[in-house]
mmCIF file of C-alpha atoms in Angstrom:
data_model
loop_
_atom_site.group_PDB
_atom_site.id
_atom_site.type_symbol
_atom_site.label_atom_id
_atom_site.label_comp_id
_atom_site.label_asym_id
_atom_site.label_seq_id
_atom_site.Cartn_x
_atom_site.Cartn_y
_atom_site.Cartn_z
ATOM 1 C CA UNK S 306 85.950 105.406 93.919
ATOM 2 C CA UNK S 307 83.513 105.815 96.813
ATOM 3 C CA UNK S 308 86.350 106.712 99.172
ATOM 4 C CA UNK S 309 87.500 109.377 96.726
ATOM 5 C CA UNK S 310 83.924 110.764 96.503
ATOM 6 C CA UNK S 311 83.479 110.931 100.313
ATOM 7 C CA UNK S 312 86.899 112.576 100.625
ATOM 8 C CA UNK S 313 85.896 115.232 98.023
ATOM 9 C CA UNK S 314 82.641 115.929 99.820
ATOM 10 C CA UNK S 315 84.523 116.057 103.141
ATOM 11 C CA UNK S 316 86.689 118.913 101.729
ATOM 12 C CA UNK S 317 83.881 120.748 99.913
ATOM 13 C CA UNK S 318 81.606 120.872 102.986
ATOM 14 C CA UNK S 319 84.500 121.251 105.448
ATOM 15 C CA UNK S 320 83.187 118.236 107.425
ATOM 16 C CA UNK S 321 86.557 117.459 109.150
ATOM 17 C CA UNK S 322 86.159 113.768 108.798
ATOM 18 C CA UNK S 323 89.138 111.575 109.601
ATOM 19 C CA UNK S 324 90.320 108.471 107.788
ATOM 20 C CA UNK S 325 88.278 106.113 109.932
ATOM 21 C CA UNK S 326 85.056 108.042 109.341
ATOM 22 C CA UNK S 327 85.710 108.384 105.600
ATOM 23 C CA UNK S 328 86.365 104.641 105.240
ATOM 24 C CA UNK S 329 83.337 103.696 107.321
ATOM 25 C CA UNK S 330 80.993 105.922 105.348
ATOM 26 C CA UNK S 331 82.316 104.501 102.056
ATOM 27 C CA UNK S 332 81.763 100.978 103.467
ATOM 28 C CA UNK S 333 78.182 101.823 104.506
ATOM 29 C CA UNK S 334 77.386 103.170 101.044
ATOM 30 C CA UNK S 335 78.731 100.162 99.206
ATOM 31 C CA UNK S 336 77.815 97.333 101.581
ATOM 32 C CA UNK S 337 74.634 98.563 103.302
ATOM 33 C CA UNK S 338 73.006 101.130 101.032
ATOM 34 C CA UNK S 339 73.871 99.441 97.727
ATOM 35 C CA UNK S 340 73.891 95.939 99.194
ATOM 36 C CA UNK S 341 77.083 94.949 97.308
ATOM 37 C CA UNK S 342 78.724 91.920 98.939
ATOM 38 C CA UNK S 343 82.222 92.299 100.207
ATOM 39 C CA UNK S 344 84.529 93.167 103.085
ATOM 40 C CA UNK S 345 85.793 96.515 104.179
ATOM 41 C CA UNK S 346 89.546 96.267 103.752
ATOM 42 C CA UNK S 347 89.459 98.139 100.402
ATOM 43 C CA UNK S 348 87.902 101.227 101.868
ATOM 44 C CA UNK S 349 90.314 101.483 104.798
ATOM 45 C CA UNK S 350 93.281 100.784 102.486
ATOM 46 C CA UNK S 351 92.200 103.581 100.142
ATOM 47 C CA UNK S 352 91.568 106.024 103.003
ATOM 48 C CA UNK S 353 94.797 105.433 104.919
ATOM 49 C CA UNK S 354 97.344 104.416 102.228
ATOM 50 C CA UNK S 355 100.799 102.963 103.013
ATOM 51 C CA UNK S 356 101.520 99.627 104.602
ATOM 52 C CA UNK S 357 99.014 98.698 107.330
ATOM 53 C CA UNK S 358 98.017 95.717 109.490
ATOM 54 C CA UNK S 359 94.259 96.043 109.814
ATOM 55 C CA UNK S 360 92.082 94.440 112.466
ATOM 56 C CA UNK S 361 88.388 94.023 112.002
ATOM 57 C CA UNK S 362 86.135 93.302 114.939
ATOM 58 C CA UNK S 363 82.393 92.993 115.485
ATOM 59 C CA UNK S 364 80.218 96.080 115.546
ATOM 60 C CA UNK S 365 82.090 97.956 112.806
ATOM 61 C CA UNK S 366 85.194 98.335 115.112
ATOM 62 C CA UNK S 367 88.415 98.568 113.095
ATOM 63 C CA UNK S 368 91.942 99.225 114.131
ATOM 64 C CA UNK S 369 94.534 100.339 111.451
ATOM 65 C CA UNK S 370 98.146 99.710 112.536
ATOM 66 C CA UNK S 371 100.631 101.513 110.308
ATOM 67 C CA UNK S 372 103.741 99.424 109.602
ATOM 68 C CA UNK S 373 107.180 101.136 109.582
ATOM 69 C CA UNK S 374 108.632 99.462 106.420
ATOM 70 C CA UNK S 375 112.243 100.285 105.799
ATOM 71 C CA UNK S 376 113.006 102.034 102.485
ATOM 72 C CA UNK S 377 115.082 99.150 101.102
ATOM 73 C CA UNK S 378 112.281 96.714 101.785
ATOM 74 C CA UNK S 379 109.709 98.985 100.140
ATOM 75 C CA UNK S 380 112.014 99.295 97.022
ATOM 76 C CA UNK S 381 112.808 95.636 96.881
ATOM 77 C CA UNK S 382 109.186 94.616 97.144
ATOM 78 C CA UNK S 383 108.243 97.005 94.292
ATOM 79 C CA UNK S 384 110.919 95.486 92.156
ATOM 80 C CA UNK S 385 109.606 92.022 92.954
ATOM 81 C CA UNK S 386 105.998 92.482 92.076
ATOM 82 C CA UNK S 387 104.359 92.172 88.672
ATOM 83 C CA UNK S 388 100.793 93.257 88.243
ATOM 84 C CA UNK S 389 98.916 91.712 85.261
ATOM 85 C CA UNK S 390 95.453 92.380 83.989
ATOM 86 C CA UNK S 391 93.988 89.195 82.525
ATOM 87 C CA UNK S 392 91.611 91.135 80.267
ATOM 88 C CA UNK S 393 88.644 89.329 81.868
ATOM 89 C CA UNK S 394 86.302 91.228 84.183
ATOM 90 C CA UNK S 395 84.172 89.492 86.776
ATOM 91 C CA UNK S 396 81.315 90.207 89.171
ATOM 92 C CA UNK S 397 83.169 90.119 92.456
ATOM 93 C CA UNK S 398 79.967 90.304 94.616
ATOM 94 C CA UNK S 399 78.865 86.943 93.151
ATOM 95 C CA UNK S 400 82.072 85.274 94.210
ATOM 96 C CA UNK S 401 81.902 86.792 97.675
ATOM 97 C CA UNK S 402 78.307 85.592 97.925
ATOM 98 C CA UNK S 403 79.459 82.080 97.223
ATOM 99 C CA UNK S 404 82.103 82.329 99.929
ATOM 100 C CA UNK S 405 79.482 83.565 102.436
ATOM 101 C CA UNK S 406 77.040 80.876 101.431
ATOM 102 C CA UNK S 407 79.664 78.186 101.907
ATOM 103 C CA UNK S 408 80.336 79.510 105.489
ATOM 104 C CA UNK S 409 76.615 79.648 106.269
ATOM 105 C CA UNK S 410 76.060 76.099 105.018
ATOM 106 C CA UNK S 411 78.871 74.844 107.327
ATOM 107 C CA UNK S 412 81.371 73.946 104.613
ATOM 108 C CA UNK S 413 84.370 73.057 106.776
ATOM 109 C CA UNK S 414 86.914 73.409 103.891
ATOM 110 C CA UNK S 415 85.762 76.942 103.270
ATOM 111 C CA UNK S 416 85.802 77.862 106.966
ATOM 112 C CA UNK S 417 89.303 76.332 107.403
ATOM 113 C CA UNK S 418 90.505 78.266 104.326
ATOM 114 C CA UNK S 419 89.360 81.552 105.910
ATOM 115 C CA UNK S 420 91.151 80.761 109.130
ATOM 116 C CA UNK S 421 94.271 80.000 107.208
ATOM 117 C CA UNK S 422 94.085 83.273 105.453
ATOM 118 C CA UNK S 423 93.752 85.141 108.719
ATOM 119 C CA UNK S 424 96.808 83.422 110.121
ATOM 120 C CA UNK S 425 98.793 84.143 106.913
ATOM 121 C CA UNK S 426 98.024 87.834 107.254
ATOM 122 C CA UNK S 427 100.017 87.826 110.438
ATOM 123 C CA UNK S 428 102.846 85.862 108.923
ATOM 124 C CA UNK S 429 102.974 88.140 105.929
ATOM 125 C CA UNK S 430 103.197 91.242 108.229
ATOM 126 C CA UNK S 431 106.136 89.630 110.090
ATOM 127 C CA UNK S 432 107.916 88.654 106.902
ATOM 128 C CA UNK S 433 107.485 92.234 105.503
ATOM 129 C CA UNK S 434 108.743 93.906 108.632
ATOM 130 C CA UNK S 435 111.842 91.670 108.692
ATOM 131 C CA UNK S 436 112.480 92.161 104.966
ATOM 132 C CA UNK S 437 112.288 88.392 104.340
ATOM 133 C CA UNK S 438 110.756 88.516 100.846
ATOM 134 C CA UNK S 439 111.362 84.756 100.288
ATOM 135 C CA UNK S 440 109.179 84.061 103.224
ATOM 136 C CA UNK S 441 106.702 86.740 101.979
ATOM 137 C CA UNK S 442 106.376 84.856 98.739
ATOM 138 C CA UNK S 443 105.799 81.538 100.462
ATOM 139 C CA UNK S 444 103.044 82.976 102.608
ATOM 140 C CA UNK S 445 101.446 84.713 99.733
ATOM 141 C CA UNK S 446 101.357 81.464 97.692
ATOM 142 C CA UNK S 447 99.964 79.507 100.648
ATOM 143 C CA UNK S 448 97.326 82.222 101.057
ATOM 144 C CA UNK S 449 96.352 81.873 97.411
ATOM 145 C CA UNK S 450 95.978 78.130 97.776
ATOM 146 C CA UNK S 451 93.808 78.642 100.792
ATOM 147 C CA UNK S 452 91.740 81.262 99.024
ATOM 148 C CA UNK S 453 90.927 78.843 96.236
ATOM 149 C CA UNK S 454 89.424 76.488 98.782
ATOM 150 C CA UNK S 455 86.916 79.087 99.960
ATOM 151 C CA UNK S 456 84.900 79.198 96.709
ATOM 152 C CA UNK S 457 85.037 77.317 93.389
ATOM 153 C CA UNK S 458 84.647 80.360 91.256
ATOM 154 C CA UNK S 459 87.797 82.026 92.549
ATOM 155 C CA UNK S 460 89.851 80.263 89.951
ATOM 156 C CA UNK S 461 89.265 78.814 86.500
ATOM 157 C CA UNK S 462 91.268 77.156 83.623
ATOM 158 C CA UNK S 463 92.503 80.608 82.318
ATOM 159 C CA UNK S 464 93.837 81.596 85.746
ATOM 160 C CA UNK S 465 95.414 78.169 86.275
ATOM 161 C CA UNK S 466 97.170 78.410 82.888
ATOM 162 C CA UNK S 467 98.519 81.928 83.629
ATOM 163 C CA UNK S 468 99.744 80.719 87.012
ATOM 164 C CA UNK S 469 101.606 77.796 85.396
ATOM 165 C CA UNK S 470 103.108 80.123 82.671
ATOM 166 C CA UNK S 471 104.300 82.539 85.390
ATOM 167 C CA UNK S 472 105.942 79.817 87.518
ATOM 168 C CA UNK S 473 107.670 78.559 84.320
ATOM 169 C CA UNK S 474 109.178 82.037 83.905
ATOM 170 C CA UNK S 475 110.444 82.890 87.307
ATOM 171 C CA UNK S 476 107.422 83.647 89.506
ATOM 172 C CA UNK S 477 107.660 82.531 93.142
ATOM 173 C CA UNK S 478 104.072 83.308 94.099
ATOM 174 C CA UNK S 479 100.793 84.434 92.576
ATOM 175 C CA UNK S 480 97.462 85.695 93.689
ATOM 176 C CA UNK S 481 94.370 86.976 92.043
ATOM 177 C CA UNK S 482 93.525 90.500 93.294
ATOM 178 C CA UNK S 483 90.155 91.090 94.934
ATOM 179 C CA UNK S 484 87.483 88.308 94.890
ATOM 180 C CA UNK S 485 89.139 86.261 92.073
ATOM 181 C CA UNK S 486 87.652 84.851 88.871
ATOM 182 C CA UNK S 487 89.485 87.272 86.646
ATOM 183 C CA UNK S 488 90.621 90.863 86.752
ATOM 184 C CA UNK S 489 94.142 91.462 87.996
ATOM 185 C CA UNK S 490 96.761 88.889 89.022
ATOM 186 C CA UNK S 491 99.805 89.747 91.156
ATOM 187 C CA UNK S 492 103.043 87.849 90.957
ATOM 188 C CA UNK S 493 106.179 87.796 93.183
ATOM 189 C CA UNK S 494 109.480 87.144 91.563
ATOM 190 C CA UNK S 495 113.251 87.692 92.069
ATOM 191 C CA UNK S 496 113.912 91.140 90.534
ATOM 192 C CA UNK S 497 116.528 89.445 88.267
ATOM 193 C CA UNK S 498 113.683 87.364 86.763
ATOM 194 C CA UNK S 499 111.327 90.261 86.301
ATOM 195 C CA UNK S 500 111.983 90.953 82.651
ATOM 196 C CA UNK S 501 111.584 87.290 81.643
ATOM 197 C CA UNK S 502 108.271 87.078 83.588
ATOM 198 C CA UNK S 503 106.901 90.302 82.125
ATOM 199 C CA UNK S 504 107.700 89.135 78.604
ATOM 200 C CA UNK S 505 105.974 85.824 79.144
ATOM 201 C CA UNK S 506 102.930 87.375 80.524
ATOM 202 C CA UNK S 507 102.657 90.064 77.926
ATOM 203 C CA UNK S 508 102.728 87.293 75.271
ATOM 204 C CA UNK S 509 99.729 85.717 76.976
ATOM 205 C CA UNK S 510 97.381 88.471 75.692
ATOM 206 C CA UNK S 511 96.898 90.528 78.865
ATOM 207 C CA UNK S 512 98.531 93.726 80.070
ATOM 208 C CA UNK S 513 101.399 94.193 82.580
ATOM 209 C CA UNK S 514 101.139 97.396 84.682
ATOM 210 C CA UNK S 515 103.772 99.189 86.708
ATOM 211 C CA UNK S 516 103.340 98.797 90.461
ATOM 212 C CA UNK S 517 104.116 101.487 92.929
ATOM 213 C CA UNK S 518 103.183 101.875 96.597
ATOM 214 C CA UNK S 519 101.922 105.145 97.989
ATOM 215 C CA UNK S 520 102.477 106.293 101.579
ATOM 216 C CA UNK S 521 99.234 108.364 101.607
ATOM 217 C CA UNK S 522 95.576 107.610 101.214
ATOM 218 C CA UNK S 523 92.913 109.584 99.416
ATOM 219 C CA UNK S 524 93.442 113.341 99.649
ATOM 220 C CA UNK S 525 91.505 116.387 98.428
ATOM 221 C CA UNK S 526 92.001 120.192 98.319
ATOM 222 C CA UNK S 527 90.161 123.294 97.271
ATOM 223 C CA UNK S 528 91.286 125.308 94.259
ATOM 224 C CA UNK S 529 91.440 129.055 94.561
#
């Protein structure tokens, strides 16, 4: 939302800001001005759009590397993903605060989990570029297992039950979107198993949403 607002002001005031500037301003508003805990990948993803490998360095230095994903890989991945809203909202900042606190207190399991997530981002990029969606699913599931080690509130009995239900109905991997604890869950499956998985999840009381990728980030224009 903040990226969209900054993009609208950029157009209205003819500021000529690029994607990097828009993403950084949105990050500063959310993380510094409003003091909401979190990273900065969401702002850059919204500003740039498409498939990217993003590198975050000290001092607000960010490099966004666009990935040239072949059309058949793009289509196959869309057909393999199922996005499910659990019906439960959560305060993501609290979960991120717990992750940060674990790192500050020297919790080695949390720190090792974060290192694993960083390594798996590289592995996922390679699997995606090669069109190896079986490997993509393996890495995603491994990343989810690592993420659960970074904070106790990332998962709960409801999420565990939904994960078990999904795997019993064709899912190959799962992940809770964002900080965890509720909200949206994403599943990877063989496209041939998609209908069975969607029916099972719909019967669990949540809502299944269509998933489509966009090649473009936030955009704005003047009327008249």
